[in-house]
Amino acid sequence: MLDIPGLNTLLARSKRLHHSQLLLTVFDHPELNHIIFSYLSKDDLLKWARVSRKWHHAVIPYIWNDLSTLSDSQYRCLTRVIVEDYQRVHCDPQKAEGTQQSSLAKYCPSIRKLGRVSEKILGPSFLFDFILRDSRLPSNDKETVAQKIFHHFMMHCTNLLTLDYELSDLDLHGPVDVIANTGVQHLQHLSIKGKILDRTFKYIMSQCSTKLETLELDFNIFVSDRHCSAMEVDETRQKPLSVLRRLSLGLNRTCYHEGSLSFLWKRCESVEALDLVRCDIGFFQLMPTVIGSFLPNINAIRIRQGNSGYELEDDDLARLLSGSRSGWISVDIEGYLNFGERSWEELSQHTSTLQNVKLHHQKGVEPIQILSLFPNLQTFVTLGINSLKVKPIDAIEWIHQGPMAGSLTPWPCEYTLTDLRIKISGIPRPDVTHDHRGEIRQPAVNESYHGEGRKIQQQVYERLSRFVNLEILWLGSNSFYCQETFRGPKAVLDRQYECLAMSLESGLDRLEGLKRLRVLNVSLMATKIGQKEAQWMAWQWPRLREVHGIGNQGDARKARRWFNRNCRLITTPPLSVHTEEMVT
């Protein structure tokens, strides 16, 4: 049963009402409808809509609420509804006057989120098929008819809040004009991808609502020599987007017009979070000046380079990190970037503000420095689900002993850290004699004396136990990396053998103080989790809800079975099937 805030109070006050009367009372309140239906999936909503006429009228608007995740068949049904309504209004106007309210007029005002517009609604594989089949629609100019139908649809989406649009043709001004005049008037989240002309970009941005909160731009801007009076913009009258908080950019400096972007920067002075996705090095070198001149409130940056083919040097990254005036709160970097001494020097200037640090596959990153320096750190991530091999933290460095024998150096973030995702390695594991294929393995680290591995594990547990407010702990993940072989690149799982055993015998009971822990991930680790460990976790960690990476063989299978039978609230997702297939 759903635990919905506000609903229990209503139920308590309505105990004397008949069950059917109570349901009618609930559905008569739109605020309660929104609270209840926001917890349900689209499939659940469809089931609810079949219960009764009253439920149908209450639920149907929420089925139309989000059209960004429809399947191809569902988009085809939507396109059919749009075309039929357009035919009714424009091809048979006299018949339309005496008919009931159309489906678009009835339900399109309920649409809040619309995605993949150009591909699924305006694309030739869907809309053009209907145009060719219907004799009442002129098929000699398919694109013009498609634009009119699209305009007809967008005119009914009067309450649209989120729009994802991909431009596929530089000369296709019709849909862009429709988007600018009907689609962005009330938007809070806008995403534009593809190729765009400079004047078209300016025109769309000039029509954006001042309620815009998130803007995602992933395209190349091209200069057009042709004049278009319909898209002229008076830049002097443009007001800043006062509530715009997140700006995501994926631009190439060789394909954009500086005048167009300067027009954008002037409207983004309230932006606090900046995402740079697959930008070229020229654009990165430009951004420090942009941040210093136009973005005074920036406090969060997210860089995603992926396989861009080049590495951002330490000096360029340092200049980028030096741009924040108010201090960085969140730094999230993934890709081929050199995080060197200058970058570290700039990042260390924000000890009083920095709360979230995510550094994936960064050269020169020293996790111990970060954990031992920032007192307000809440999230620290170096381990994620990606195709890059993660550099582990050596267990001896992680222990970080103090000057007194047997003591650990205290870290300032021990009471603030809630999300920790790292890989700790370098632990001697004489008990792990075979790899995952059953073949004898050569250990990378050997014990210098008997019992050293267990002692190191106990000290690692002791360090982890100091993060008393930890909610998410990842020590492993389903990550993989590409290895070149004579047959070509091969995906290899990033397995861990010199790692924590996560067994009571190795010292797991030292983590009993992590009472807030909700998620534990030990995927691809050579753990010794059995039924005893499962029982201990369920008893000592009352908020635990997910344990990732428990195997399906031996003691691990018993642990999984015990969780499934005795703790239904705790889920145990196994190693993903597609990841296993990559190995074989």
Coordinates of C-alpha atoms in Angstrom, one line a residue:
M1 CA 0.0 0.0 0.0
L2 CA 1.3 3.5 -0.9
D3 CA 2.4 5.7 2.0
I4 CA 1.2 9.0 0.6
P5 CA 1.5 12.2 2.6
G6 CA -1.9 13.8 3.3
L7 CA -4.0 10.8 2.3
N8 CA -3.9 9.1 5.7
T9 CA -5.3 12.2 7.4
L10 CA -8.2 12.3 4.9
L11 CA -8.9 8.6 5.6
A12 CA -8.8 9.1 9.3
R13 CA -11.4 11.9 9.1
S14 CA -13.7 9.9 6.8
K15 CA -14.1 6.6 8.7
R16 CA -17.8 6.9 8.8
L17 CA -18.2 7.2 5.0
H18 CA -19.1 4.3 2.8
H19 CA -16.1 3.0 0.8
S20 CA -17.6 4.2 -2.5
Q21 CA -18.4 7.6 -1.0
L22 CA -14.9 7.9 0.3
L23 CA -13.4 7.3 -3.2
L24 CA -15.7 9.9 -4.7
T25 CA -14.5 12.3 -2.0
V26 CA -10.9 11.7 -2.8
F27 CA -11.3 12.1 -6.6
D28 CA -13.2 15.3 -6.1
H29 CA -9.9 17.0 -4.9
P30 CA -7.4 17.7 -7.7
E31 CA -4.6 18.2 -5.2
L32 CA -5.1 14.7 -3.8
N33 CA -5.3 13.3 -7.3
H34 CA -1.9 14.8 -8.2
I35 CA -0.4 13.3 -5.0
I36 CA -1.8 9.9 -5.6
F37 CA -1.3 9.5 -9.3
S38 CA 2.3 10.8 -9.3
Y39 CA 3.3 7.6 -7.5
L40 CA 1.8 5.3 -10.2
S41 CA 3.4 4.1 -13.5
K42 CA 1.6 4.5 -16.8
D43 CA 0.6 0.8 -16.8
D44 CA -1.0 1.2 -13.3
L45 CA -2.8 4.3 -14.4
L46 CA -4.3 2.4 -17.4
K47 CA -5.6 -0.3 -15.0
W48 CA -7.1 2.3 -12.7
A49 CA -8.8 4.0 -15.7
R50 CA -10.8 0.8 -16.4
V51 CA -12.3 0.5 -12.9
S52 CA -15.3 2.9 -13.3
R53 CA -16.4 6.0 -15.1
K54 CA -15.4 8.2 -12.1
W55 CA -12.0 6.7 -12.0
H56 CA -11.6 7.0 -15.8
H57 CA -12.3 10.8 -15.8
A58 CA -9.9 11.3 -12.9
V59 CA -7.0 9.2 -14.3
I60 CA -7.0 9.8 -18.0
P61 CA -5.4 13.4 -17.8
Y62 CA -2.5 11.9 -15.9
I63 CA -1.9 9.3 -18.6
W64 CA -1.4 12.2 -21.0
N65 CA 0.8 14.0 -18.5
D66 CA 4.1 12.6 -19.8
L67 CA 4.5 11.6 -23.5
S68 CA 8.3 11.4 -23.4
T69 CA 8.5 7.7 -22.8
L70 CA 6.0 6.3 -25.3
S71 CA 6.9 3.3 -27.4
D72 CA 6.9 3.4 -31.2
S73 CA 3.4 1.8 -31.4
Q74 CA 2.1 4.3 -28.8
Y75 CA 3.6 7.2 -30.8
R76 CA 1.9 5.8 -33.9
C77 CA -1.5 5.8 -32.1
L78 CA -0.8 9.4 -31.0
T79 CA 0.0 10.4 -34.5
R80 CA -3.2 8.9 -35.8
V81 CA -5.2 10.9 -33.2
I82 CA -3.4 14.1 -34.3
V83 CA -4.0 13.5 -38.0
E84 CA -7.7 12.6 -37.5
D85 CA -8.3 15.7 -35.4
Y86 CA -6.6 17.8 -38.1
Q87 CA -8.8 16.3 -40.8
R88 CA -11.9 16.9 -38.7
V89 CA -11.1 20.6 -38.2
H90 CA -9.5 21.6 -41.5
C91 CA -10.8 19.1 -44.1
D92 CA -14.4 18.9 -42.8
P93 CA -15.0 22.2 -41.0
Q94 CA -18.8 22.1 -41.3
K95 CA -19.0 18.6 -39.8
A96 CA -16.6 19.6 -37.0
E97 CA -18.9 22.4 -35.8
G98 CA -21.6 20.1 -34.7
T99 CA -19.4 17.3 -33.1
Q100 CA -18.3 16.9 -29.6
Q101 CA -15.0 18.2 -28.2
S102 CA -12.0 16.5 -29.8
S103 CA -9.5 14.3 -28.0
L104 CA -6.8 16.9 -28.5
A105 CA -8.8 19.7 -27.1
K106 CA -9.8 17.5 -24.2
Y107 CA -6.5 16.0 -23.2
C108 CA -3.6 18.0 -24.7
P109 CA -3.9 20.7 -22.0
S110 CA -2.9 17.9 -19.6
I111 CA 0.4 17.3 -21.4
R112 CA 3.3 18.5 -19.3
K113 CA 6.3 16.6 -20.8
L114 CA 6.9 16.0 -24.5
G115 CA 10.0 14.3 -25.8
R116 CA 11.5 13.1 -29.2
V117 CA 9.2 15.5 -31.0
S118 CA 10.9 15.7 -34.4
E119 CA 11.7 12.0 -34.5
K120 CA 8.4 10.5 -33.4
I121 CA 5.6 13.0 -34.2
L122 CA 7.1 15.0 -37.2
G123 CA 9.3 12.2 -38.6
P124 CA 8.6 10.6 -42.0
S125 CA 8.2 7.1 -40.6
F126 CA 5.1 8.1 -38.8
L127 CA 3.4 11.3 -40.0
F128 CA 4.1 11.0 -43.7
D129 CA 2.6 7.5 -43.8
F130 CA -0.8 8.9 -42.7
I131 CA -0.5 11.8 -45.2
L132 CA 0.1 9.5 -48.2
R133 CA -2.8 7.2 -47.2
D134 CA -5.5 9.9 -46.8
S135 CA -6.8 11.4 -50.0
R136 CA -8.1 14.5 -48.3
L137 CA -4.5 15.6 -47.4
P138 CA -2.4 17.0 -50.2
S139 CA 0.6 14.6 -50.6
N140 CA 2.5 16.7 -53.2
D141 CA 4.0 18.9 -50.4
K142 CA 4.3 16.5 -47.5
E143 CA 6.6 18.7 -45.4
T144 CA 4.2 21.7 -45.5
V145 CA 1.3 19.5 -44.5
A146 CA 3.3 17.8 -41.8
Q147 CA 4.2 21.3 -40.3
K148 CA 0.6 22.3 -40.3
I149 CA -0.4 19.1 -38.5
F150 CA 2.4 19.6 -36.1
H151 CA 1.3 23.2 -35.5
H152 CA -2.3 22.0 -34.9
F153 CA -1.0 19.6 -32.3
M154 CA 1.2 22.1 -30.5
M155 CA -1.5 24.7 -30.4
H156 CA -3.4 22.4 -28.1
C157 CA -0.5 21.8 -25.7
T158 CA -1.1 25.0 -23.8
N159 CA 0.4 23.8 -20.5
L160 CA 3.6 22.2 -21.7
L161 CA 6.4 22.3 -19.2
T162 CA 9.1 20.0 -20.7
L163 CA 10.1 19.8 -24.4
D164 CA 12.8 17.7 -26.1
Y165 CA 13.3 18.7 -29.7
E166 CA 15.9 17.6 -32.3
L167 CA 16.5 19.7 -35.4
S168 CA 17.4 17.5 -38.3
D169 CA 17.4 20.0 -41.2
L170 CA 18.9 23.6 -41.4
D171 CA 16.2 24.7 -43.8
L172 CA 13.2 23.3 -42.0
H173 CA 12.0 26.6 -40.5
G174 CA 8.3 25.6 -40.2
P175 CA 8.6 23.3 -37.1
V176 CA 11.1 25.8 -35.5
D177 CA 8.6 28.6 -35.9
V178 CA 5.9 26.4 -34.4
I179 CA 8.1 25.5 -31.4
A180 CA 9.1 29.2 -30.9
N181 CA 5.5 30.5 -31.0
T182 CA 3.6 27.7 -29.3
G183 CA 6.0 25.4 -27.6
V184 CA 8.2 27.5 -25.4
Q185 CA 5.8 30.0 -24.0
H186 CA 5.4 28.3 -20.6
L187 CA 8.3 25.9 -20.6
Q188 CA 10.3 25.1 -17.5
H189 CA 12.7 22.6 -19.2
L190 CA 13.8 22.9 -22.8
S191 CA 16.2 20.6 -24.8
I192 CA 17.3 21.4 -28.4
K193 CA 19.7 19.1 -30.3
G194 CA 21.0 18.9 -33.9
K195 CA 21.9 21.7 -36.3
I196 CA 20.5 25.2 -36.2
L197 CA 21.0 28.5 -37.9
D198 CA 22.1 31.5 -35.8
R199 CA 19.0 33.6 -36.4
T200 CA 16.8 30.6 -35.6
F201 CA 18.6 30.0 -32.3
K202 CA 18.2 33.7 -31.3
Y203 CA 14.5 33.6 -32.2
I204 CA 13.8 30.5 -30.1
M205 CA 15.7 31.9 -27.1
S206 CA 13.9 35.3 -27.4
Q207 CA 10.6 33.5 -27.1
C208 CA 11.5 31.4 -24.1
S209 CA 9.5 32.0 -21.0
T210 CA 11.1 33.7 -18.0
K211 CA 9.9 30.6 -16.1
L212 CA 12.5 28.4 -17.8
E213 CA 14.5 26.5 -15.2
T214 CA 16.6 24.1 -17.3
L215 CA 18.1 24.6 -20.7
E216 CA 20.0 21.9 -22.7
L217 CA 21.7 22.8 -25.9
D218 CA 23.5 20.1 -27.9
F219 CA 23.9 21.3 -31.5
N220 CA 26.1 23.2 -34.0
I221 CA 25.2 26.8 -34.8
F222 CA 25.7 27.9 -38.4
V223 CA 25.6 31.4 -39.8
S224 CA 23.0 32.1 -42.5
D225 CA 23.4 34.9 -45.2
R226 CA 19.7 35.0 -45.9
H227 CA 17.6 37.7 -44.2
C228 CA 14.3 36.6 -42.4
S229 CA 12.2 39.5 -41.1
A230 CA 9.9 37.1 -39.3
M231 CA 12.8 36.0 -37.0
E232 CA 14.3 39.4 -36.2
V233 CA 15.1 39.8 -32.5
D234 CA 15.5 43.1 -30.6
E235 CA 18.3 42.1 -28.3
T236 CA 18.0 45.3 -26.2
R237 CA 14.5 44.3 -25.0
Q238 CA 15.4 40.7 -23.8
K239 CA 15.1 40.1 -20.1
P240 CA 17.3 37.7 -18.1
L241 CA 15.9 34.2 -17.5
S242 CA 15.6 34.9 -13.8
V243 CA 14.8 31.4 -12.7
L244 CA 17.1 29.5 -15.0
R245 CA 19.3 27.4 -12.7
R246 CA 20.9 24.6 -14.9
L247 CA 22.5 25.1 -18.3
S248 CA 23.7 22.1 -20.3
L249 CA 26.0 22.7 -23.3
G250 CA 27.3 20.4 -26.0
L251 CA 28.9 22.7 -28.5
N252 CA 31.8 22.7 -31.0
R253 CA 33.7 26.0 -31.2
T254 CA 34.3 25.5 -35.0
C255 CA 30.6 25.4 -35.6
Y256 CA 29.0 28.2 -33.7
H257 CA 28.4 32.0 -34.0
E258 CA 29.9 34.0 -31.1
G259 CA 27.2 36.7 -31.5
S260 CA 24.5 34.1 -30.9
L261 CA 26.1 32.7 -27.8
S262 CA 26.8 36.2 -26.4
F263 CA 23.0 36.7 -26.7
L264 CA 22.6 33.5 -24.7
W265 CA 25.1 34.4 -22.0
K266 CA 23.4 37.7 -21.3
R267 CA 20.2 35.9 -20.4
C268 CA 21.8 33.3 -18.1
E269 CA 23.2 35.4 -15.2
S270 CA 21.1 33.4 -12.7
V271 CA 22.5 30.0 -13.7
E272 CA 24.0 28.0 -10.8
A273 CA 24.8 24.6 -12.4
L274 CA 26.7 24.2 -15.7
D275 CA 27.0 21.0 -17.7
L276 CA 29.6 20.6 -20.4
V277 CA 28.9 17.5 -22.5
R278 CA 31.3 16.5 -25.4
C279 CA 32.5 20.0 -26.0
D280 CA 35.7 20.5 -27.9
I281 CA 38.9 22.0 -26.4
G282 CA 38.4 25.4 -28.0
F283 CA 35.0 25.7 -26.2
F284 CA 36.6 24.7 -22.9
Q285 CA 39.2 27.4 -23.3
L286 CA 36.5 29.9 -23.9
M287 CA 34.3 29.0 -20.8
P288 CA 36.5 30.5 -18.0
T289 CA 36.0 33.9 -19.6
V290 CA 32.3 33.3 -20.0
I291 CA 31.9 32.2 -16.4
G292 CA 33.8 35.2 -15.1
S293 CA 31.9 37.7 -17.2
F294 CA 28.3 36.4 -17.4
L295 CA 27.8 33.6 -14.9
P296 CA 28.4 35.0 -11.4
N297 CA 26.3 32.5 -9.5
I298 CA 27.9 29.3 -10.8
N299 CA 28.5 26.8 -8.0
A300 CA 28.1 23.4 -9.7
I301 CA 29.9 22.1 -12.8
R302 CA 29.5 18.7 -14.6
I303 CA 31.9 17.7 -17.3
R304 CA 31.1 14.7 -19.6
Q305 CA 33.7 14.1 -22.3
G306 CA 33.2 10.4 -23.0
N307 CA 35.2 9.2 -26.0
S308 CA 35.9 12.7 -27.4
G309 CA 39.4 11.7 -28.6
Y310 CA 41.4 14.3 -26.8
E311 CA 42.5 15.1 -23.2
L312 CA 41.8 18.4 -21.5
E313 CA 45.1 19.5 -20.0
D314 CA 45.7 20.4 -16.3
D315 CA 46.0 24.1 -17.1
D316 CA 42.8 24.3 -19.0
L317 CA 40.9 22.4 -16.3
A318 CA 42.4 24.7 -13.6
R319 CA 41.3 27.8 -15.4
L320 CA 37.8 26.4 -15.6
L321 CA 37.7 25.6 -11.9
S322 CA 39.0 29.1 -11.0
G323 CA 35.8 30.7 -12.5
S324 CA 33.4 30.3 -9.6
R325 CA 33.0 33.5 -7.5
S326 CA 30.7 32.1 -4.8
G327 CA 32.6 28.8 -4.4
W328 CA 32.0 25.4 -5.9
I329 CA 29.4 23.2 -4.2
S330 CA 29.5 20.3 -6.7
V331 CA 32.2 19.1 -9.1
D332 CA 31.4 16.2 -11.4
I333 CA 34.0 15.2 -14.0
E334 CA 34.2 12.2 -16.3
G335 CA 36.3 11.7 -19.3
Y336 CA 39.9 12.2 -20.6
L337 CA 41.0 15.1 -18.4
N338 CA 44.3 15.5 -16.5
F339 CA 43.5 16.5 -13.0
G340 CA 47.0 17.7 -12.0
E341 CA 48.6 20.0 -9.4
R342 CA 47.1 23.2 -10.7
S343 CA 43.6 21.7 -10.8
W344 CA 44.0 20.4 -7.3
E345 CA 45.3 23.8 -6.1
E346 CA 42.2 25.5 -7.5
L347 CA 39.8 22.9 -6.1
S348 CA 41.4 23.1 -2.6
Q349 CA 40.4 26.8 -2.5
H350 CA 36.8 25.7 -1.9
T351 CA 37.1 23.8 1.3
S352 CA 34.3 25.7 3.0
T353 CA 31.7 25.2 0.2
L354 CA 32.4 21.9 -1.6
Q355 CA 29.9 19.2 -0.8
N356 CA 29.8 16.8 -3.8
V357 CA 32.8 15.5 -5.7
K358 CA 32.6 12.9 -8.5
L359 CA 35.8 12.2 -10.4
H360 CA 35.6 9.3 -12.9
H361 CA 38.8 8.1 -14.6
Q362 CA 40.9 11.2 -13.7
K363 CA 44.7 11.1 -13.8
G364 CA 46.4 12.6 -10.8
V365 CA 43.4 12.4 -8.4
E366 CA 44.3 11.5 -4.9
P367 CA 41.1 10.5 -3.0
I368 CA 42.7 10.6 0.4
Q369 CA 43.5 14.3 -0.1
I370 CA 39.9 15.1 -0.9
L371 CA 38.5 13.1 2.0
S372 CA 40.9 14.5 4.5
L373 CA 40.5 18.2 3.5
F374 CA 36.9 19.1 2.8
P375 CA 34.8 19.3 6.1
N376 CA 31.4 19.6 4.4
L377 CA 31.8 16.8 1.9
Q378 CA 28.5 14.8 1.4
T379 CA 29.2 12.8 -1.8
F380 CA 32.5 11.3 -3.0
V381 CA 32.4 9.1 -6.1
T382 CA 35.3 7.6 -8.2
L383 CA 33.4 4.4 -9.0
G384 CA 30.5 4.3 -11.4
I385 CA 28.8 2.3 -14.1
N386 CA 30.9 3.2 -17.2
S387 CA 33.3 1.6 -19.6
L388 CA 36.4 3.1 -18.0
K389 CA 38.7 1.2 -15.7
V390 CA 38.6 2.8 -12.2
K391 CA 41.9 3.4 -10.4
P392 CA 41.7 1.7 -6.9
I393 CA 42.7 3.2 -3.6
D394 CA 45.5 1.3 -1.9
A395 CA 44.3 -0.2 1.4
I396 CA 47.3 1.1 3.3
E397 CA 46.7 4.6 2.1
W398 CA 43.0 4.3 3.0
I399 CA 43.8 3.3 6.5
H400 CA 45.8 6.5 7.0
Q401 CA 47.2 5.8 10.4
G402 CA 48.0 8.7 12.8
P403 CA 51.2 9.3 14.7
M404 CA 50.0 7.1 17.6
A405 CA 50.4 3.4 17.1
G406 CA 47.1 1.7 16.1
S407 CA 45.2 5.0 15.7
L408 CA 43.6 6.4 12.6
T409 CA 44.0 10.0 11.5
P410 CA 40.5 11.7 11.8
W411 CA 39.0 13.1 8.6
P412 CA 36.8 16.3 8.7
C413 CA 34.0 14.7 6.6
E414 CA 33.4 11.7 8.9
Y415 CA 30.0 13.1 10.1
T416 CA 28.9 14.7 6.8
L417 CA 29.6 12.0 4.2
T418 CA 26.4 10.2 3.0
D419 CA 27.4 8.8 -0.4
L420 CA 30.8 7.0 -0.9
R421 CA 31.6 5.1 -4.1
I422 CA 35.2 3.9 -4.3
K423 CA 37.3 0.9 -5.0
I424 CA 39.7 -0.3 -2.3
S425 CA 42.4 -2.7 -3.3
G426 CA 45.8 -4.0 -2.2
I427 CA 44.5 -6.4 0.5
P428 CA 46.2 -9.8 0.7
R429 CA 43.6 -12.5 0.2
P430 CA 45.2 -16.0 0.6
D431 CA 41.7 -17.4 0.8
V432 CA 41.0 -16.5 -2.8
T433 CA 43.0 -19.1 -4.7
H434 CA 40.8 -19.3 -7.9
D435 CA 39.3 -16.7 -10.2
H436 CA 35.7 -16.5 -11.3
R437 CA 36.3 -19.2 -14.0
G438 CA 37.7 -21.7 -11.5
E439 CA 41.3 -21.3 -12.7
I440 CA 44.2 -21.0 -10.3
R441 CA 45.1 -17.3 -10.0
Q442 CA 48.4 -15.7 -9.1
P443 CA 47.8 -13.2 -6.3
A444 CA 48.8 -9.6 -6.9
V445 CA 49.6 -9.0 -3.2
N446 CA 51.0 -11.6 -0.8
E447 CA 51.0 -11.6 3.0
S448 CA 54.4 -10.7 4.7
Y449 CA 53.2 -12.6 7.8
H450 CA 50.3 -14.9 8.6
G451 CA 47.1 -13.0 9.2
E452 CA 48.2 -9.7 7.7
G453 CA 45.3 -9.7 5.2
R454 CA 42.7 -10.0 7.9
K455 CA 44.3 -7.3 10.0
I456 CA 44.3 -4.9 7.0
Q457 CA 40.7 -5.7 6.4
Q458 CA 39.8 -4.9 10.0
Q459 CA 41.5 -1.5 9.7
V460 CA 39.7 -0.8 6.5
Y461 CA 36.4 -1.6 8.1
E462 CA 37.4 0.7 11.0
R463 CA 38.0 3.6 8.7
L464 CA 34.6 3.0 6.9
S465 CA 32.8 2.7 10.3
R466 CA 33.7 6.4 11.0
F467 CA 31.3 7.6 8.3
V468 CA 28.3 7.2 10.7
N469 CA 25.8 9.0 8.4
L470 CA 26.6 6.9 5.3
E471 CA 23.6 6.0 3.2
I472 CA 25.2 4.7 0.0
L473 CA 28.3 2.6 0.0
W474 CA 29.7 1.3 -3.3
L475 CA 32.9 -0.8 -3.1
G476 CA 32.2 -2.5 -6.4
S477 CA 30.1 -2.0 -9.6
N478 CA 29.1 -3.7 -12.8
S479 CA 31.7 -1.6 -14.7
F480 CA 33.8 -2.9 -17.5
Y481 CA 36.7 -1.6 -19.7
C482 CA 37.8 -2.2 -23.3
Q483 CA 40.9 -4.3 -23.9
E484 CA 42.6 -4.5 -27.2
T485 CA 43.2 -8.1 -28.4
F486 CA 44.4 -9.6 -31.7
R487 CA 40.7 -10.1 -32.6
G488 CA 39.8 -6.5 -31.8
P489 CA 38.5 -4.7 -28.7
K490 CA 36.9 -6.8 -26.0
A491 CA 34.8 -5.8 -23.1
V492 CA 36.4 -7.1 -19.8
L493 CA 34.7 -7.0 -16.4
D494 CA 36.7 -5.1 -13.9
R495 CA 36.7 -7.8 -11.2
Q496 CA 38.3 -7.4 -7.7
Y497 CA 40.2 -10.1 -5.9
E498 CA 42.5 -8.1 -3.5
C499 CA 39.4 -6.5 -1.8
L500 CA 37.3 -6.8 1.3
A501 CA 35.7 -10.2 2.0
M502 CA 32.6 -8.5 3.6
S503 CA 32.3 -11.5 6.0
L504 CA 31.9 -11.5 9.8
E505 CA 35.1 -13.4 10.1
S506 CA 37.0 -10.7 8.3
G507 CA 35.6 -7.9 10.6
L508 CA 32.3 -6.9 9.0
D509 CA 30.8 -6.4 12.4
R510 CA 32.9 -3.3 12.8
L511 CA 30.4 -1.6 10.5
E512 CA 27.5 -2.0 12.9
G513 CA 27.4 1.8 13.5
L514 CA 26.2 2.5 9.9
K515 CA 22.5 2.6 10.9
R516 CA 21.5 4.9 8.0
L517 CA 22.9 2.6 5.3
R518 CA 20.4 2.1 2.5
V519 CA 22.4 0.8 -0.5
L520 CA 25.4 -1.6 -0.5
N521 CA 27.2 -2.5 -3.8
V522 CA 29.8 -5.3 -3.8
S523 CA 29.5 -6.3 -7.5
L524 CA 32.4 -8.1 -9.1
M525 CA 34.2 -8.5 -5.7
A526 CA 35.5 -11.7 -4.3
T527 CA 33.3 -11.5 -1.2
K528 CA 32.4 -14.2 1.3
I529 CA 28.8 -13.1 2.0
G530 CA 26.7 -16.0 3.4
Q531 CA 23.5 -16.4 5.3
K532 CA 25.1 -15.2 8.6
E533 CA 26.2 -12.0 6.9
A534 CA 22.8 -11.5 5.4
Q535 CA 21.1 -11.9 8.8
W536 CA 23.6 -9.5 10.4
M537 CA 23.1 -6.9 7.7
A538 CA 19.3 -7.0 8.1
W539 CA 19.6 -6.7 11.9
Q540 CA 22.3 -4.1 12.2
W541 CA 21.3 -1.9 9.2
P542 CA 17.5 -1.3 9.7
R543 CA 17.3 1.1 6.7
L544 CA 19.0 -1.3 4.2
R545 CA 17.0 -1.7 1.0
E546 CA 19.5 -2.8 -1.7
V547 CA 22.4 -5.2 -1.7
H548 CA 24.0 -5.4 -5.2
G549 CA 26.4 -8.0 -6.4
I550 CA 25.6 -11.1 -4.3
G551 CA 26.3 -14.1 -6.4
N552 CA 24.1 -17.2 -7.2
Q553 CA 26.5 -19.9 -6.1
G554 CA 27.5 -21.5 -2.7
D555 CA 27.1 -19.3 0.4
A556 CA 26.1 -16.3 -1.7
R557 CA 23.1 -18.1 -3.0
K558 CA 22.0 -18.9 0.6
A559 CA 22.3 -15.2 1.5
R560 CA 20.2 -14.2 -1.5
R561 CA 17.6 -16.8 -0.7
W562 CA 17.4 -15.7 2.9
F563 CA 16.9 -12.0 1.9
N564 CA 14.2 -13.0 -0.5
R565 CA 12.3 -15.1 2.1
N566 CA 12.8 -13.1 5.2
C567 CA 13.4 -9.5 4.2
R568 CA 11.1 -8.6 1.3
L569 CA 12.1 -4.9 1.6
I570 CA 15.7 -5.7 0.8
T571 CA 16.3 -6.3 -2.9
T572 CA 19.4 -8.2 -4.2
P573 CA 20.0 -7.4 -7.9
P574 CA 22.5 -9.8 -9.4
L575 CA 25.3 -9.0 -11.9
S576 CA 23.5 -7.7 -15.0
V577 CA 22.9 -10.2 -17.7
H578 CA 24.2 -8.0 -20.5
T579 CA 27.5 -7.5 -18.5
E580 CA 27.9 -11.3 -18.2
E581 CA 27.4 -11.7 -21.9
M582 CA 30.2 -9.3 -22.6
V583 CA 32.7 -11.6 -21.0
T584 CA 31.6 -14.7 -23.0

